[in-house]
């Protein structure tokens, strides 16, 4: 059974940094896709970043490219994913969701392509 456990988010000033992590257990097979989406109040869910296995192809939204970096490690049925967020902006304020799927997702920016989602964690950036 796949489980996603996210770390706590937090409150940070604009220009600051924050790190989110997500541990995915129940990982089987060579293919896997995992990443982050976020949703701000009154806005649609937005793609942030994703990585696919086995090739570890990695994708970032244009809005976070150069500021966010995703690190992952895979071992014994578990993937630990960390999102390092630097130079945060007020527009980054949202609930961040960890997502995963057992397939090599083609359209990584489409949240409907992922079967599993974490409970979400709040990130607030004060300006």
PDB file of N, CA and C in Angstrom, residues 7-8 12 15-22 35-36 38 48-51 58-61 63-72 80-89 92 96 123:
ATOM      1  N   UNK A   7       6.357  16.456   5.490  1.00  0.00           N
ATOM      2  CA  UNK A   7       6.836  17.202   6.647  1.00  0.00           C
ATOM      3  C   UNK A   7       5.966  18.436   6.848  1.00  0.00           C
ATOM      4  N   UNK A   8       6.157  19.068   7.982  1.00  0.00           N
ATOM      5  CA  UNK A   8       5.439  20.310   8.238  1.00  0.00           C
ATOM      6  C   UNK A   8       5.995  21.414   7.356  1.00  0.00           C
ATOM      7  N   UNK A  12       7.680  31.846   6.524  1.00  0.00           N
ATOM      8  CA  UNK A  12       8.996  32.392   6.240  1.00  0.00           C
ATOM      9  C   UNK A  12       8.827  33.748   5.588  1.00  0.00           C
ATOM     10  N   UNK A  15      12.105  36.069   0.419  1.00  0.00           N
ATOM     11  CA  UNK A  15      13.547  35.999   0.246  1.00  0.00           C
ATOM     12  C   UNK A  15      14.193  34.885   1.037  1.00  0.00           C
ATOM     13  N   UNK A  16      13.437  34.283   1.942  1.00  0.00           N
ATOM     14  CA  UNK A  16      13.961  33.217   2.774  1.00  0.00           C
ATOM     15  C   UNK A  16      13.865  31.854   2.116  1.00  0.00           C
ATOM     16  N   UNK A  17      14.216  30.827   2.886  1.00  0.00           N
ATOM     17  CA  UNK A  17      14.235  29.455   2.374  1.00  0.00           C
ATOM     18  C   UNK A  17      13.439  28.539   3.281  1.00  0.00           C
ATOM     19  N   UNK A  18      12.988  27.456   2.697  1.00  0.00           N
ATOM     20  CA  UNK A  18      12.234  26.448   3.432  1.00  0.00           C
ATOM     21  C   UNK A  18      12.442  25.117   2.728  1.00  0.00           C
ATOM     22  N   UNK A  19      12.414  24.050   3.506  1.00  0.00           N
ATOM     23  CA  UNK A  19      12.586  22.723   2.931  1.00  0.00           C
ATOM     24  C   UNK A  19      11.391  21.856   3.298  1.00  0.00           C
ATOM     25  N   UNK A  20      10.802  21.232   2.295  1.00  0.00           N
ATOM     26  CA  UNK A  20       9.724  20.269   2.503  1.00  0.00           C
ATOM     27  C   UNK A  20      10.234  18.882   2.165  1.00  0.00           C
ATOM     28  N   UNK A  21       9.717  17.895   2.880  1.00  0.00           N
ATOM     29  CA  UNK A  21      10.067  16.522   2.536  1.00  0.00           C
ATOM     30  C   UNK A  21       8.817  15.657   2.480  1.00  0.00           C
ATOM     31  N   UNK A  22       8.940  14.579   1.755  1.00  0.00           N
ATOM     32  CA  UNK A  22       7.841  13.629   1.616  1.00  0.00           C
ATOM     33  C   UNK A  22       8.448  12.236   1.525  1.00  0.00           C
ATOM     34  N   UNK A  35       6.188  13.893  -7.151  1.00  0.00           N
ATOM     35  CA  UNK A  35       6.444  15.311  -7.244  1.00  0.00           C
ATOM     36  C   UNK A  35       5.597  16.127  -6.304  1.00  0.00           C
ATOM     37  N   UNK A  36       5.469  17.412  -6.619  1.00  0.00           N
ATOM     38  CA  UNK A  36       4.743  18.377  -5.794  1.00  0.00           C
ATOM     39  C   UNK A  36       3.784  19.198  -6.643  1.00  0.00           C
ATOM     40  N   UNK A  38       0.814  22.493  -5.757  1.00  0.00           N
ATOM     41  CA  UNK A  38       0.410  23.431  -4.720  1.00  0.00           C
ATOM     42  C   UNK A  38      -0.908  24.091  -5.102  1.00  0.00           C
ATOM     43  N   UNK A  48       4.334  22.020  -9.514  1.00  0.00           N
ATOM     44  CA  UNK A  48       5.563  22.622  -9.004  1.00  0.00           C
ATOM     45  C   UNK A  48       6.787  21.886  -9.552  1.00  0.00           C
ATOM     46  N   UNK A  49       6.865  20.589  -9.300  1.00  0.00           N
ATOM     47  CA  UNK A  49       8.036  19.824  -9.730  1.00  0.00           C
ATOM     48  C   UNK A  49       7.696  18.342  -9.744  1.00  0.00           C
ATOM     49  N   UNK A  50       8.421  17.568 -10.555  1.00  0.00           N
ATOM     50  CA  UNK A  50       8.196  16.127 -10.612  1.00  0.00           C
ATOM     51  C   UNK A  50       9.450  15.421 -11.096  1.00  0.00           C
ATOM     52  N   UNK A  51       9.554  14.168 -10.736  1.00  0.00           N
ATOM     53  CA  UNK A  51      10.659  13.306 -11.176  1.00  0.00           C
ATOM     54  C   UNK A  51      10.080  11.941 -11.507  1.00  0.00           C
ATOM     55  N   UNK A  58      13.511  15.041 -14.645  1.00  0.00           N
ATOM     56  CA  UNK A  58      13.029  15.987 -13.640  1.00  0.00           C
ATOM     57  C   UNK A  58      12.458  17.222 -14.321  1.00  0.00           C
ATOM     58  N   UNK A  59      11.383  17.732 -13.748  1.00  0.00           N
ATOM     59  CA  UNK A  59      10.676  18.862 -14.339  1.00  0.00           C
ATOM     60  C   UNK A  59      10.342  19.880 -13.265  1.00  0.00           C
ATOM     61  N   UNK A  60      10.386  21.143 -13.634  1.00  0.00           N
ATOM     62  CA  UNK A  60      10.013  22.237 -12.738  1.00  0.00           C
ATOM     63  C   UNK A  60       9.071  23.185 -13.468  1.00  0.00           C
ATOM     64  N   UNK A  61       8.147  23.767 -12.710  1.00  0.00           N
ATOM     65  CA  UNK A  61       7.330  24.831 -13.267  1.00  0.00           C
ATOM     66  C   UNK A  61       8.223  26.040 -13.528  1.00  0.00           C
ATOM     67  N   UNK A  63       7.627  29.001 -12.920  1.00  0.00           N
ATOM     68  CA  UNK A  63       7.528  29.951 -11.808  1.00  0.00           C
ATOM     69  C   UNK A  63       8.502  29.634 -10.674  1.00  0.00           C
ATOM     70  N   UNK A  64       9.016  28.403 -10.621  1.00  0.00           N
ATOM     71  CA  UNK A  64       9.920  28.035  -9.528  1.00  0.00           C
ATOM     72  C   UNK A  64      11.316  27.663 -10.018  1.00  0.00           C
ATOM     73  N   UNK A  65      11.487  27.585 -11.320  1.00  0.00           N
ATOM     74  CA  UNK A  65      12.777  27.180 -11.883  1.00  0.00           C
ATOM     75  C   UNK A  65      13.872  28.139 -11.432  1.00  0.00           C
ATOM     76  N   UNK A  66      14.980  27.570 -10.979  1.00  0.00           N
ATOM     77  CA  UNK A  66      16.083  28.382 -10.482  1.00  0.00           C
ATOM     78  C   UNK A  66      15.975  28.718  -9.013  1.00  0.00           C
ATOM     79  N   UNK A  67      14.811  28.513  -8.420  1.00  0.00           N
ATOM     80  CA  UNK A  67      14.635  28.792  -6.981  1.00  0.00           C
ATOM     81  C   UNK A  67      14.379  27.519  -6.181  1.00  0.00           C
ATOM     82  N   UNK A  68      13.679  26.567  -6.779  1.00  0.00           N
ATOM     83  CA  UNK A  68      13.352  25.304  -6.102  1.00  0.00           C
ATOM     84  C   UNK A  68      14.197  24.190  -6.698  1.00  0.00           C
ATOM     85  N   UNK A  69      14.624  23.280  -5.822  1.00  0.00           N
ATOM     86  CA  UNK A  69      15.377  22.108  -6.267  1.00  0.00           C
ATOM     87  C   UNK A  69      14.830  20.885  -5.557  1.00  0.00           C
ATOM     88  N   UNK A  70      14.642  19.813  -6.327  1.00  0.00           N
ATOM     89  CA  UNK A  70      14.120  18.573  -5.761  1.00  0.00           C
ATOM     90  C   UNK A  70      15.244  17.549  -5.639  1.00  0.00           C
ATOM     91  N   UNK A  71      15.342  16.943  -4.468  1.00  0.00           N
ATOM     92  CA  UNK A  71      16.312  15.874  -4.218  1.00  0.00           C
ATOM     93  C   UNK A  71      15.529  14.615  -3.859  1.00  0.00           C
ATOM     94  N   UNK A  72      16.009  13.483  -4.336  1.00  0.00           N
ATOM     95  CA  UNK A  72      15.325  12.227  -4.029  1.00  0.00           C
ATOM     96  C   UNK A  72      16.325  11.129  -3.733  1.00  0.00           C
ATOM     97  N   UNK A  80      12.386   8.948  -0.635  1.00  0.00           N
ATOM     98  CA  UNK A  80      12.356  10.173   0.152  1.00  0.00           C
ATOM     99  C   UNK A  80      12.612  11.337  -0.795  1.00  0.00           C
ATOM    100  N   UNK A  81      11.715  12.284  -0.801  1.00  0.00           N
ATOM    101  CA  UNK A  81      11.787  13.420  -1.710  1.00  0.00           C
ATOM    102  C   UNK A  81      11.842  14.705  -0.902  1.00  0.00           C
ATOM    103  N   UNK A  82      12.781  15.555  -1.236  1.00  0.00           N
ATOM    104  CA  UNK A  82      12.942  16.830  -0.544  1.00  0.00           C
ATOM    105  C   UNK A  82      12.834  17.954  -1.563  1.00  0.00           C
ATOM    106  N   UNK A  83      12.093  18.986  -1.215  1.00  0.00           N
ATOM    107  CA  UNK A  83      11.974  20.165  -2.059  1.00  0.00           C
ATOM    108  C   UNK A  83      12.623  21.331  -1.324  1.00  0.00           C
ATOM    109  N   UNK A  84      13.767  21.761  -1.833  1.00  0.00           N
ATOM    110  CA  UNK A  84      14.466  22.903  -1.259  1.00  0.00           C
ATOM    111  C   UNK A  84      13.963  24.154  -1.964  1.00  0.00           C
ATOM    112  N   UNK A  85      13.377  25.054  -1.195  1.00  0.00           N
ATOM    113  CA  UNK A  85      12.779  26.256  -1.764  1.00  0.00           C
ATOM    114  C   UNK A  85      13.567  27.478  -1.289  1.00  0.00           C
ATOM    115  N   UNK A  86      14.171  28.153  -2.230  1.00  0.00           N
ATOM    116  CA  UNK A  86      14.979  29.337  -1.920  1.00  0.00           C
ATOM    117  C   UNK A  86      14.353  30.583  -2.532  1.00  0.00           C
ATOM    118  N   UNK A  87      14.783  31.717  -2.006  1.00  0.00           N
ATOM    119  CA  UNK A  87      14.302  33.002  -2.527  1.00  0.00           C
ATOM    120  C   UNK A  87      12.777  33.003  -2.649  1.00  0.00           C
ATOM    121  N   UNK A  88      12.114  32.626  -1.584  1.00  0.00           N
ATOM    122  CA  UNK A  88      10.659  32.495  -1.610  1.00  0.00           C
ATOM    123  C   UNK A  88       9.983  33.844  -1.797  1.00  0.00           C
ATOM    124  N   UNK A  89       8.858  33.769  -2.482  1.00  0.00           N
ATOM    125  CA  UNK A  89       8.066  34.955  -2.776  1.00  0.00           C
ATOM    126  C   UNK A  89       6.675  34.784  -2.181  1.00  0.00           C
ATOM    127  N   UNK A  92       4.391  32.261  -3.564  1.00  0.00           N
ATOM    128  CA  UNK A  92       4.613  30.839  -3.277  1.00  0.00           C
ATOM    129  C   UNK A  92       3.735  30.340  -2.140  1.00  0.00           C
ATOM    130  N   UNK A  96       1.012  22.793  -0.118  1.00  0.00           N
ATOM    131  CA  UNK A  96       1.845  21.969  -0.993  1.00  0.00           C
ATOM    132  C   UNK A  96       1.497  20.501  -0.774  1.00  0.00           C
ATOM    133  N   UNK A 123       2.508  26.317   3.369  1.00  0.00           N
ATOM    134  CA  UNK A 123       3.687  27.182   3.270  1.00  0.00           C
ATOM    135  C   UNK A 123       3.177  28.610   3.140  1.00  0.00           C
TER     136      UNK A 123
END
